[in-house]
Short mmCIF file of C-alpha atoms in Angstrom, two decimals:
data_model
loop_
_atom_site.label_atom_id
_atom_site.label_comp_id
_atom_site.label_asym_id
_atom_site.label_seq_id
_atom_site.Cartn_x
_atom_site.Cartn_y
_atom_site.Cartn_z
CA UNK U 1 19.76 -57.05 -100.45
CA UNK U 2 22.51 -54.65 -100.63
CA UNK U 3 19.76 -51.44 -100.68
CA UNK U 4 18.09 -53.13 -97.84
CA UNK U 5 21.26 -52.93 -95.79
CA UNK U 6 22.45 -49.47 -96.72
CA UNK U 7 18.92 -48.32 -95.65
CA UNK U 8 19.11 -49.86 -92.40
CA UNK U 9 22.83 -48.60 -91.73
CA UNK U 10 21.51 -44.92 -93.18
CA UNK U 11 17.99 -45.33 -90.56
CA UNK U 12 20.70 -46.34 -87.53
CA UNK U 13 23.61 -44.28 -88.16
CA UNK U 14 23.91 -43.14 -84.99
CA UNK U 15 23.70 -46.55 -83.37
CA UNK U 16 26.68 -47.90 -86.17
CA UNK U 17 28.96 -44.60 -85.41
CA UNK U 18 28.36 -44.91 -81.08
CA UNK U 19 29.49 -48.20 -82.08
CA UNK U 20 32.24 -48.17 -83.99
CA UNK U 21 33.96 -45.56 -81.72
CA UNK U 22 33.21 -47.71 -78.80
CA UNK U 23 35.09 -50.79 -80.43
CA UNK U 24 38.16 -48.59 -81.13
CA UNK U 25 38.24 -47.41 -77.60
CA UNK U 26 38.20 -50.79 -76.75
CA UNK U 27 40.72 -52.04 -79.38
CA UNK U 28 42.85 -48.90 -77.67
CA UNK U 29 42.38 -50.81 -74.29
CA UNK U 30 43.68 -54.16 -75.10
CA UNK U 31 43.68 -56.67 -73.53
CA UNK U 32 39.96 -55.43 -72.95
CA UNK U 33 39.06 -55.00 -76.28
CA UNK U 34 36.15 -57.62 -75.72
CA UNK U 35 34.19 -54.68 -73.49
CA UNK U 36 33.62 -52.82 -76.86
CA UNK U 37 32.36 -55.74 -78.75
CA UNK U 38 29.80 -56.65 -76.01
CA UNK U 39 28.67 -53.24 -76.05
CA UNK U 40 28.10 -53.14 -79.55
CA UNK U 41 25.98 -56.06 -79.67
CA UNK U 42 23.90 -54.38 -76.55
CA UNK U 43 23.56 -51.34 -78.97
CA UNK U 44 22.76 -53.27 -81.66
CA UNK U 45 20.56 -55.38 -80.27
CA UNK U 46 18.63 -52.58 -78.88
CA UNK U 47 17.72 -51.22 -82.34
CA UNK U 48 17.16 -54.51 -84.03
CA UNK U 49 14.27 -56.23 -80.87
CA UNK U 50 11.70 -54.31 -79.77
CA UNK U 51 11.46 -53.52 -75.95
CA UNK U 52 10.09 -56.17 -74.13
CA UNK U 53 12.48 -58.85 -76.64
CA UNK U 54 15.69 -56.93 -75.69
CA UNK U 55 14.70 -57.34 -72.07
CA UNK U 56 14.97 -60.66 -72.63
CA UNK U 57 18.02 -61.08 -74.39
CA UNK U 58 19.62 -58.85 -71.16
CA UNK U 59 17.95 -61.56 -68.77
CA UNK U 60 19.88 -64.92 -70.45
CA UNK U 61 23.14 -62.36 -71.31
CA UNK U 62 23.40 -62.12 -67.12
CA UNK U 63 22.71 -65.19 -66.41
CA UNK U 64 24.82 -66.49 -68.97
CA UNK U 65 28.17 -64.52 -69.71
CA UNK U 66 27.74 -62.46 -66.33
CA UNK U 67 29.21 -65.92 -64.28
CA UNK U 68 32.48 -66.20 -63.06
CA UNK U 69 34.46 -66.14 -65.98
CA UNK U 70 36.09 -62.33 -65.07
CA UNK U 71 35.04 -59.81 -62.56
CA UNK U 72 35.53 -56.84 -65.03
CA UNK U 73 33.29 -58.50 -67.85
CA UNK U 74 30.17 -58.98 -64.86
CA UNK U 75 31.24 -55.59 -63.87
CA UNK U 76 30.49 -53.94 -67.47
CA UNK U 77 27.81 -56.28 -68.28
CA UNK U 78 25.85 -55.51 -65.05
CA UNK U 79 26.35 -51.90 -65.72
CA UNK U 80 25.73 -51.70 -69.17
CA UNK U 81 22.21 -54.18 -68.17
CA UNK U 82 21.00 -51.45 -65.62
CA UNK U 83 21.79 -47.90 -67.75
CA UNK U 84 20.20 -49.94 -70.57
CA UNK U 85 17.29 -51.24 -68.65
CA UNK U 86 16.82 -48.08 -67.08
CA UNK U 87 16.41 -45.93 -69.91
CA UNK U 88 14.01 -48.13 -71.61
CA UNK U 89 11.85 -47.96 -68.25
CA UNK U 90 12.00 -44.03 -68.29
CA UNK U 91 11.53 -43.71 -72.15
CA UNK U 92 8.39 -45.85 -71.87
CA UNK U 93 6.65 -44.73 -68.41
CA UNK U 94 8.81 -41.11 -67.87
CA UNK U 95 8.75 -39.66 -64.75
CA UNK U 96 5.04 -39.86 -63.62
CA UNK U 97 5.23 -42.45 -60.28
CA UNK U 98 1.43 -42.57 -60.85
CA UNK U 99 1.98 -44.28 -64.09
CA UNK U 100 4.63 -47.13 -63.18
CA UNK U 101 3.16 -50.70 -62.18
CA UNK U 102 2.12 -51.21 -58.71
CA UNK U 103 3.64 -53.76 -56.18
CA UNK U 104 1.50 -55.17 -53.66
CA UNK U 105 2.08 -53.38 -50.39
CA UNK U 106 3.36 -56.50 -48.68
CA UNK U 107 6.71 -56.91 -51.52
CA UNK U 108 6.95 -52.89 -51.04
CA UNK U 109 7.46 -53.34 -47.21
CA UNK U 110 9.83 -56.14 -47.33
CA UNK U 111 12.40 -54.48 -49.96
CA UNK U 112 11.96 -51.50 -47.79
CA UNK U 113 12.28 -53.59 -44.70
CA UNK U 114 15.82 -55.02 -46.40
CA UNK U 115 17.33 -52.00 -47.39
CA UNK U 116 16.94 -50.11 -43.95
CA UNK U 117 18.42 -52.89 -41.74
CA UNK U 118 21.08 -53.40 -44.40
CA UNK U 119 21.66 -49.43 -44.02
CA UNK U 120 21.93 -49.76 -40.21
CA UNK U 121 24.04 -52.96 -40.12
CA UNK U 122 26.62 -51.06 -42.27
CA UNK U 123 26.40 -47.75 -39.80
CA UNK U 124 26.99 -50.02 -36.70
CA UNK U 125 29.78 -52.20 -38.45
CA UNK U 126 33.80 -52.00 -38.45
CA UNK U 127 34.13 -50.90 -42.07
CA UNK U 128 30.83 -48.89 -43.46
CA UNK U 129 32.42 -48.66 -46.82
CA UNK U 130 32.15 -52.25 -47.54
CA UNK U 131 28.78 -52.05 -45.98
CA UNK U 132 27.26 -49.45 -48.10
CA UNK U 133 28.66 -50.99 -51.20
CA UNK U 134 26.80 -54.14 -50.49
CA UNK U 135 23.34 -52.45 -49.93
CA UNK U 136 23.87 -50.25 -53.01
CA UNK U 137 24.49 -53.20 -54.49
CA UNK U 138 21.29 -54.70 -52.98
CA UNK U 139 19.60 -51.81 -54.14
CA UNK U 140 20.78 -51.97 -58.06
CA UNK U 141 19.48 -55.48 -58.07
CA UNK U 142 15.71 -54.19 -56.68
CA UNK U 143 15.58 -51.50 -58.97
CA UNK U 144 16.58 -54.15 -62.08
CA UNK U 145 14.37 -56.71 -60.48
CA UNK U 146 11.50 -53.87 -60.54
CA UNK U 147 11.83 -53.17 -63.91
CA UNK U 148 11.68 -56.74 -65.37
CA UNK U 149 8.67 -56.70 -63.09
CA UNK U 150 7.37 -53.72 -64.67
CA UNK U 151 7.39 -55.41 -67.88
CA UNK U 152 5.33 -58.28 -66.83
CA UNK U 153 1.78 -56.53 -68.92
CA UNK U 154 0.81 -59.51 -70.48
CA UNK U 155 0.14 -63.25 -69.32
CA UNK U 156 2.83 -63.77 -72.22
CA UNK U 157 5.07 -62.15 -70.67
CA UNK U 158 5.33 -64.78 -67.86
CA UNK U 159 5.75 -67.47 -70.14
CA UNK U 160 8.56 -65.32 -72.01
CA UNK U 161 10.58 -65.42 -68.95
CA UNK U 162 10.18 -68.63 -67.69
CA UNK U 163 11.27 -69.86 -71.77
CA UNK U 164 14.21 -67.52 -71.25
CA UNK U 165 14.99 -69.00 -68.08
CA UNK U 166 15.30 -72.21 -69.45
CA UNK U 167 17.08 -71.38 -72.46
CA UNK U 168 19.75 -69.91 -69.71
CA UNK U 169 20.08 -73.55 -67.76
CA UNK U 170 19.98 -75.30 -70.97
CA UNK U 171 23.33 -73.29 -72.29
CA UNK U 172 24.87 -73.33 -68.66
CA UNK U 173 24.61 -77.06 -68.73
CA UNK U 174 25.86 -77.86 -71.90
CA UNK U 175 28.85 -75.17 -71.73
CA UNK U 176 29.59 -77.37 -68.16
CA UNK U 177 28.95 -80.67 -70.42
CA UNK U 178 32.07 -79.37 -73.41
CA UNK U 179 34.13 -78.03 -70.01
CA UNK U 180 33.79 -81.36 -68.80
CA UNK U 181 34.66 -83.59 -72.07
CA UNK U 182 37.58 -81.28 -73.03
CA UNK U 183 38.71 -81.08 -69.34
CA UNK U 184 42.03 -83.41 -68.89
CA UNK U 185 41.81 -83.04 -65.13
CA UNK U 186 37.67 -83.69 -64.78
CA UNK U 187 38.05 -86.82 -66.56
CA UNK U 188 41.47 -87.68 -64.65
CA UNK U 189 39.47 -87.14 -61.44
CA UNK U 190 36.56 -89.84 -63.13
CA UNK U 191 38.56 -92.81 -63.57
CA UNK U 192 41.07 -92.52 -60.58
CA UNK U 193 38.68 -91.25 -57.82
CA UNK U 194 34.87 -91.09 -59.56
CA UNK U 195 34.98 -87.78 -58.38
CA UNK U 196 33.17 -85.14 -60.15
CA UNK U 197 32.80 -81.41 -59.83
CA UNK U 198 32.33 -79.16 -63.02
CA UNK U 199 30.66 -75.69 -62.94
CA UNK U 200 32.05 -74.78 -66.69
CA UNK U 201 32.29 -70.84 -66.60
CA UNK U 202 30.92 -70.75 -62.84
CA UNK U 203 34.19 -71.52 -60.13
CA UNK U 204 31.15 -72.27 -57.43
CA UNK U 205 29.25 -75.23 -59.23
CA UNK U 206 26.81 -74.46 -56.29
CA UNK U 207 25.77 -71.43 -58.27
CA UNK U 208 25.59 -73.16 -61.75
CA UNK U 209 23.12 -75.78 -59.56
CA UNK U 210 21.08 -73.00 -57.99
CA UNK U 211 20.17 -72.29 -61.50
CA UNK U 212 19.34 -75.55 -62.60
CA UNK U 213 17.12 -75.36 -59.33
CA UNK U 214 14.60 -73.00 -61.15
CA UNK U 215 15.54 -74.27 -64.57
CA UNK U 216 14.84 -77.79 -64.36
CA UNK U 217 10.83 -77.61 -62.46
CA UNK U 218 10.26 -75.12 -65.22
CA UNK U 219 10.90 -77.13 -67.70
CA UNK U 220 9.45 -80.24 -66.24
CA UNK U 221 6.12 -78.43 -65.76
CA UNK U 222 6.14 -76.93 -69.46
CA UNK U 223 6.79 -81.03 -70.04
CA UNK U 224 3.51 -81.46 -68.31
CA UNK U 225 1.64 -78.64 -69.97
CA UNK U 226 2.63 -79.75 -73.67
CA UNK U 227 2.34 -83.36 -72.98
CA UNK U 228 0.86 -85.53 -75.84
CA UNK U 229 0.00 -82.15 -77.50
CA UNK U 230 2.69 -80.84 -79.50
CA UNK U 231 4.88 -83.73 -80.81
CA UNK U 232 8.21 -81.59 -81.64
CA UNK U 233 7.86 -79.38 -78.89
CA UNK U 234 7.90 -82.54 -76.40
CA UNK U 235 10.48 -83.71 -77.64
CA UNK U 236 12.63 -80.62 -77.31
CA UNK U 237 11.46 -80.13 -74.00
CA UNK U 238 12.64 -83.75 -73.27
CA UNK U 239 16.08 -83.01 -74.66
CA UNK U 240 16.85 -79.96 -73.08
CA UNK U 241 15.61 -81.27 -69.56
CA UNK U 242 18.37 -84.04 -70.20
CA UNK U 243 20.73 -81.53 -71.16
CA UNK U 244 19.61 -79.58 -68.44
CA UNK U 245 19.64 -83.04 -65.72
CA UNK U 246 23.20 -84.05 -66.93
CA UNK U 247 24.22 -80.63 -66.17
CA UNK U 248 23.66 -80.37 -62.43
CA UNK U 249 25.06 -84.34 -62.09
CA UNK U 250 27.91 -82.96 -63.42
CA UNK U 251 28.15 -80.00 -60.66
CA UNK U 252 28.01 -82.90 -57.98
CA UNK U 253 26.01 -80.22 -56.34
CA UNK U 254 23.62 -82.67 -53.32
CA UNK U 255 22.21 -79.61 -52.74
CA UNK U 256 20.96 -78.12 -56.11
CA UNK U 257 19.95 -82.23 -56.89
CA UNK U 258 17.64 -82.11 -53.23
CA UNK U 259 15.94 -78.92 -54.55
CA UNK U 260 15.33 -80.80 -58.10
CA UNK U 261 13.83 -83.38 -56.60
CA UNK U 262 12.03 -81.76 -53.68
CA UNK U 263 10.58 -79.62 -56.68
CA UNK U 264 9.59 -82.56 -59.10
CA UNK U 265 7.84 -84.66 -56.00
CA UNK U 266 5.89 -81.24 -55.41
CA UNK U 267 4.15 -80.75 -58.66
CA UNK U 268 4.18 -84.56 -58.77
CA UNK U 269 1.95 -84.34 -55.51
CA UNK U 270 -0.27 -81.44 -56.65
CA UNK U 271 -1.34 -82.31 -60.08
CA UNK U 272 -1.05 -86.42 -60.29
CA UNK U 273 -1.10 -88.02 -56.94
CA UNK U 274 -0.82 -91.44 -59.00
CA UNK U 275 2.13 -90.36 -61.05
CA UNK U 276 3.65 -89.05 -57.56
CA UNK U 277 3.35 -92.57 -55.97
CA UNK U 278 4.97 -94.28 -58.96
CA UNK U 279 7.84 -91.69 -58.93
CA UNK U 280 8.62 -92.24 -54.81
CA UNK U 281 8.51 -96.03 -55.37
CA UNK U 282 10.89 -95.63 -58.31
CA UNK U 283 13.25 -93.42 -56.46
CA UNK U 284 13.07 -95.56 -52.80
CA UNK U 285 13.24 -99.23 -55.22
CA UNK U 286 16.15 -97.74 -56.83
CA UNK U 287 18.05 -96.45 -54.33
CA UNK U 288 17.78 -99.50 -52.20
CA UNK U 289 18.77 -101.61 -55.76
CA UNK U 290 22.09 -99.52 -56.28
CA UNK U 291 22.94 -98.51 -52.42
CA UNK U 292 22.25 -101.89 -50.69
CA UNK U 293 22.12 -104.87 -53.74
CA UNK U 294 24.38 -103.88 -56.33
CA UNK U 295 28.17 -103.76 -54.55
CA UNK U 296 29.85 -101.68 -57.41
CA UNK U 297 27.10 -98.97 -58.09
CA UNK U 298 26.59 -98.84 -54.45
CA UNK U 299 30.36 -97.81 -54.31
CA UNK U 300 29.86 -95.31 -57.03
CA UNK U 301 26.67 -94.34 -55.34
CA UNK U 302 28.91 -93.15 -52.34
CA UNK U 303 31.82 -91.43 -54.01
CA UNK U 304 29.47 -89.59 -55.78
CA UNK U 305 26.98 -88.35 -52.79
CA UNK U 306 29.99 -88.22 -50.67
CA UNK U 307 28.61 -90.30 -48.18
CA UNK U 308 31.37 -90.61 -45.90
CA UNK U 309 31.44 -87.35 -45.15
CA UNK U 310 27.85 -87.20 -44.26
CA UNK U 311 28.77 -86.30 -40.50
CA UNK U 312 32.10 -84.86 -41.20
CA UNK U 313 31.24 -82.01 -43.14
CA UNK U 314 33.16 -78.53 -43.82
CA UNK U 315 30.03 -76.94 -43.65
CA UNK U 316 29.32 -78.05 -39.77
CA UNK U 317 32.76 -76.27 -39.22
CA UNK U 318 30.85 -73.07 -40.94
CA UNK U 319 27.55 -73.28 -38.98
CA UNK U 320 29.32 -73.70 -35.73
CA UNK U 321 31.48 -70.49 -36.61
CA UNK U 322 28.44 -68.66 -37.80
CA UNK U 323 26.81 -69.10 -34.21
CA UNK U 324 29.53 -67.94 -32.74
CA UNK U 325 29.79 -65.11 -35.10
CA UNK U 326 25.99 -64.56 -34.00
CA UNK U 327 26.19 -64.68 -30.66
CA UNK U 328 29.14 -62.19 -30.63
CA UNK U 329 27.19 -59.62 -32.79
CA UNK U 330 23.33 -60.48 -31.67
CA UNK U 331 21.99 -57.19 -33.22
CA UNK U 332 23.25 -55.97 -36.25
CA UNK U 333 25.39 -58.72 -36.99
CA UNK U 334 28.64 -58.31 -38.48
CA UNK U 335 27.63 -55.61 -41.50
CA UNK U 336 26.90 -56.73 -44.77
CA UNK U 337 29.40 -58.41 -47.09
CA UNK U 338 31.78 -58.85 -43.93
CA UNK U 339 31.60 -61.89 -42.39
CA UNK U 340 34.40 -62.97 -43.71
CA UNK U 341 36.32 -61.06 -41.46
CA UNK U 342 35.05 -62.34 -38.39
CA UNK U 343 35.58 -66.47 -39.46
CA UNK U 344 38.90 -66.90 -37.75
CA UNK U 345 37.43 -65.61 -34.81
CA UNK U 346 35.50 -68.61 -34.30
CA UNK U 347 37.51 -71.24 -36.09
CA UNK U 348 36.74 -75.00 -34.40
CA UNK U 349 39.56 -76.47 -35.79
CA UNK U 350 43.57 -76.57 -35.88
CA UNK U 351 45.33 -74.09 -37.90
CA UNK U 352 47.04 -76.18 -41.06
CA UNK U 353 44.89 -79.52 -40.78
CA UNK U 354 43.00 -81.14 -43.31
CA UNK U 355 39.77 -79.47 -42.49
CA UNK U 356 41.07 -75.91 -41.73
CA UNK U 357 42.65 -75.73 -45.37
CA UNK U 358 39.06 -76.29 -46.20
CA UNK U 359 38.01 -72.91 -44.86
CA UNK U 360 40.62 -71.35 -45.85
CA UNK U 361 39.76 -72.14 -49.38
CA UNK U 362 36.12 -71.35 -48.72
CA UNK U 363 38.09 -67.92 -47.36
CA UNK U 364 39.95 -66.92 -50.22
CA UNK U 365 37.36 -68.17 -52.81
CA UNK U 366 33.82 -67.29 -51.51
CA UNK U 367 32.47 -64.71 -52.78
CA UNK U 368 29.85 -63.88 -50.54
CA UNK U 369 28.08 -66.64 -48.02
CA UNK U 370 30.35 -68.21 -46.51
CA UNK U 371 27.82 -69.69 -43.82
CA UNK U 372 26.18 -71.96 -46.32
CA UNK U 373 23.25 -71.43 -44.51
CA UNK U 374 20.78 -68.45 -45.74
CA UNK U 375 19.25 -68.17 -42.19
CA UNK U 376 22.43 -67.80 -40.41
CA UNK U 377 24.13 -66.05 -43.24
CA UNK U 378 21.45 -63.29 -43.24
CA UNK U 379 21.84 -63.79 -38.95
CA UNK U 380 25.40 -63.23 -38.66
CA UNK U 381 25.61 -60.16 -40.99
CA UNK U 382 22.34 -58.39 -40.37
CA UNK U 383 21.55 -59.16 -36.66
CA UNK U 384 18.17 -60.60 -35.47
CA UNK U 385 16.52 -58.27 -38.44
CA UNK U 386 18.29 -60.40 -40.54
CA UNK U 387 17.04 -63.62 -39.50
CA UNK U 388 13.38 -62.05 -39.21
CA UNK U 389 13.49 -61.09 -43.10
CA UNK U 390 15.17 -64.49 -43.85
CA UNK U 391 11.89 -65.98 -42.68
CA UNK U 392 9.73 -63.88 -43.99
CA UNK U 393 11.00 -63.93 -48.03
CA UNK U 394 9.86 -67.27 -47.93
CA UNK U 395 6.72 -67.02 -46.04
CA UNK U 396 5.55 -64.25 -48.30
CA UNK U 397 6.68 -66.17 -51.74
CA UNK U 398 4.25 -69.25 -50.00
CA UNK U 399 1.42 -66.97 -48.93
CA UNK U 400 1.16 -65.53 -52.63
CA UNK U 401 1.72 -68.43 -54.19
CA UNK U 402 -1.03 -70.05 -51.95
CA UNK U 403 -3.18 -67.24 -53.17
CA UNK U 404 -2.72 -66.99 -57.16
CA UNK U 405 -2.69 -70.76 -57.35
CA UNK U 406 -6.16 -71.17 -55.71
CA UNK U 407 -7.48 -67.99 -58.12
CA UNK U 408 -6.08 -69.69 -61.40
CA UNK U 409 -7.31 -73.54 -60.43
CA UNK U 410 -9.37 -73.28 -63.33
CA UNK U 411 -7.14 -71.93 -65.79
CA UNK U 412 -5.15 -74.96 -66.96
CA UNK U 413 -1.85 -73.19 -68.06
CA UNK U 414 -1.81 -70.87 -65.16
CA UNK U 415 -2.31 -73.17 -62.62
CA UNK U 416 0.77 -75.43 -63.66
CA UNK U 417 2.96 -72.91 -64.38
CA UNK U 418 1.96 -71.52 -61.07
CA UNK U 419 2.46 -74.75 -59.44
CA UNK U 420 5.64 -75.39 -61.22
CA UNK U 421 7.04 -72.17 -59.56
CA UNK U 422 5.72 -72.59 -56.20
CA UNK U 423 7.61 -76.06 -56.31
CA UNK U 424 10.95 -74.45 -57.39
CA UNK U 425 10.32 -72.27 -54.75
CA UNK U 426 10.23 -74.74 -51.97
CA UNK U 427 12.93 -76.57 -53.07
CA UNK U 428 15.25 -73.58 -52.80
CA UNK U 429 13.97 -72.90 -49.40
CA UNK U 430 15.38 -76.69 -48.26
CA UNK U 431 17.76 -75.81 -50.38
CA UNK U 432 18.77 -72.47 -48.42
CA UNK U 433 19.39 -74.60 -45.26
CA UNK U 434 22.81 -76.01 -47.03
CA UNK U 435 23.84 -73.13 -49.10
CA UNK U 436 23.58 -69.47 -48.04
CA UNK U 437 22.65 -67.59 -51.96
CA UNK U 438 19.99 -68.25 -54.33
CA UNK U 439 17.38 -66.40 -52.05
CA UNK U 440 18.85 -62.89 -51.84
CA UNK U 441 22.57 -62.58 -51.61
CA UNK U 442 23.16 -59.04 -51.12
CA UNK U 443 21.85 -58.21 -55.24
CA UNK U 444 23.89 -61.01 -56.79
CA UNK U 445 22.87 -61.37 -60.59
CA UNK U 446 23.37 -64.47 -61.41
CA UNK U 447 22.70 -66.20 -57.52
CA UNK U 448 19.05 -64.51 -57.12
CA UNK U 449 18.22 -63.69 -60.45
CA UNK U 450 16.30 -66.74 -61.54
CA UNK U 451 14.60 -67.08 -58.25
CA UNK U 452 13.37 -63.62 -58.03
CA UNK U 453 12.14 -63.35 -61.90
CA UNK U 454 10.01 -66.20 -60.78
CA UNK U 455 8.94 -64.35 -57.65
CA UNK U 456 8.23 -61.60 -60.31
CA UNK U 457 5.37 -63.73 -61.92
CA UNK U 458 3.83 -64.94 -58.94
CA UNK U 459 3.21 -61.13 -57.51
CA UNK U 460 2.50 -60.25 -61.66
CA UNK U 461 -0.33 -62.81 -61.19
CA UNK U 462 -1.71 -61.55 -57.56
CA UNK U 463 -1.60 -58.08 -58.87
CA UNK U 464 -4.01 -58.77 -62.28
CA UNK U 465 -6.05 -60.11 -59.88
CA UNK U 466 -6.39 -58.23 -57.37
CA UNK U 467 -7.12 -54.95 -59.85
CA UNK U 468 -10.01 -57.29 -61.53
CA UNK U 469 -11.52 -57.46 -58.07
CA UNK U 470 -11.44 -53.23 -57.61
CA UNK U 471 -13.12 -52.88 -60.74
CA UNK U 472 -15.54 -55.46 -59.75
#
């Protein structure tokens, strides 16, 4: 035991000595001493998995630890995921363009089509700085997204990131179930007001629920595919769907829980039209049981939805102040990443009431989308170009979907997992109409991420086919 590990320091001493004088620099920058020991198990980690392995261990590692906990750990994490990422691209495919994996014309138009408006919003905008540092930004997530498409060689592969995926909602949602139990205030807010709103190392729960958006379908259609099969493996999948369900309750997110279900009742629909019946009459027999029968849980039922706030709703305030953000700046919008400084332009309220400390909060804290609305979001920074690529992302996920479902009906496991993604899909798309990121949020990791790695199989699917047919 002890030869086998001298042999492996002796085979990676340059990986142990990188490292070791990394961890000293960092112990020399206290109190960010934690930078060198993430680095070192990047470094090590890259010697111990083999490519395609250490790709995914990046993929849960930013969806994971790159939340909200600090900006300067996403900062070095995102960094250290793209230099890393990169150089395993160029050490496997090198410099010949010929060689690298080809995206369909149509997703090589779009990302084009993205980056050039975002290029001319900036240039027409009061402060091109922040501008340009939100399309580079835009930009750095394209070129990771590309390379975790580039990857994509074997039907595997898909499956590889859709178990990663999961594995990343399953750990979000029980870190937000321990914040939660160990949380004196959470539980405070429980028993005195039934209100509940963890997002455990995310500050916008909305973004730990846009992740149990893709998480949960993908692990309900897995369900589907290992049903009465594999014994263990159902049961697992069972578990950490639970895990996974108690998770998002927990974020009190109604919009991430409309995607969920939007999702289920989708692949419900497509693959058992009898199972989908049961499932709406379960849902409409309960909801009419605990809303209109049952006093108490319908009391419950609408501190926890929120319902009276239904039609008095912060985020009316925000569409109404995105419209007139809009109609101010018709063609290139405000510039990206600065709508922000347009809101109290446009604000439809009284400055210190109730509702305008609301915004305010939504001011200081937001990190990007303050519309909470992808169509006007995308409107109000990037002009009418905006809004035209906000409608076409999701006509172009539908039309390929559309297309690689119908060529994979026969193909059991394809066609579900296929399914299972085109569901996800449309439930972020409702979803998109109450929150503005999850879709593509000027190249933020963890937001558009898990919906984009997904987007990443579909077009992996279209293109295998589509090169059978040229042979043919």
């Amino acid at each position: 035991m002890v030869r086998m590990v001298y042999n492996f320091v002796v085979n990676n001493k340059k990986i142990f000595i990188v490292s070791i004088l990394l961890s000293i620099l960092a112990i020399k920058l206290d109190p960010y001493s934690w930078i060198g020991i993430i680095l070192l198990i990047f470094l090590i980690a890259f010697q111990i998995y083999s490519t395609k392995n250490f790709i995914l261990f990046f993929i849960l590692s930013l969806l994971v630890v790159s939340s909200d906990i600090s900006e300067t750990l996403r900062i070095v994490l995102n960094t250290s995921a793209l230099i890393f990422l990169m150089y395993v691209f160029f050490k496997d495919y090198g410099l010949q363009i010929n060689s690298y994996p080809k995206l369909p014309s149509i997703i090589k138009g779009y990302v084009s089509f993205t980056i050039v408006i975002m290029v001319f919003s900036s240039l027409f905008s009061d402060n091109i700085l922040t501008g340009f540092d939100e399309t580079l930004r835009q930009i750095l997530f394209f070129v990771m997204w590309y390379i975790l498409f580039a990857y994509l060689s074997e039907e595997k592969d898909s499956y590889n990131y859709v178990l990663v995926l999961i594995s990343a909602g399953a750990i979000v949602a029980i870190i937000i179930i321990y914040s939660f139990i160990v949380s004196d205030i959470s539980i405070y807010l429980l028993q005195t007001q039934g209100i509940i709103h963890e997002g455990g190392s995310f500050k916008n729960v909305t973004a730990a629920a846009g992740i149990f958006a893709v998480t949960i379908p993908l692990t309900f259609i897995l369900l589907l595919l290992n049903l009465k099969m594999n014994k263990i493996l159902t049961y697992s999948l069972y578990a950490i769907l639970l895990i996974q369900v108690i998770g998002l309750f927990l974020t009190n997110s109604r919009s991430g829980l409309m995607a969920v279900f939007i999702s289920i009742s989708i692949i419900l629909f497509i693959l058992n039209r009898k199972t989908f019946k049961r499932f709406i009459l379960f849902a409409s027999l309960s909801f009419i049981l605990f809303y209109f029968i049952l006093p108490s849980i319908s009391e419950l039922f609408a501190i926890y939805f929120r319902t009276d706030r239904v039609f008095e709703n912060t985020r009316y305030y925000l569409w109404n102040m995105s419209i007139g953000i809009i109609i101010d700046n018709p063609i290139w919008g405000t510039g990206p990443g600065q709508f922000k400084n347009f809101m109290y332009h446009h604000i439809p309220v009284m400055l210190g009431s109730w509702d305008e400390s609301q915004i305010a909060w939504i001011f200081k804290n937001a990190g990007l989308g303050e519309s909470h609305n992808f169509f006007l979001f995308r409107t109000a920074e990037l002009g009418f170009l905006g809004l035209l690529g906000a409608i076409l992302l999701p006509a172009i996920f539908i039309h390929l979907s559309f297309k690689v479902m119908k060529r994979n009906f026969y193909n059991r496991r394809n066609y579900y997992l296929l399914v299972g993604i085109f569901s996800l899909g449309i439930g972020m798309l409702i979803r998109s109409f109450f929150e503005s990121t999850g879709l593509l949020s000027h190249g933020w990791i963890t937001r558009d991420l898990p919906f984009w790695i997904c987007f990443a199989i579909i077009i992996h699917f279209y293109v295998i086919r589509t090169e059978k047919i040229q042979k043919k």
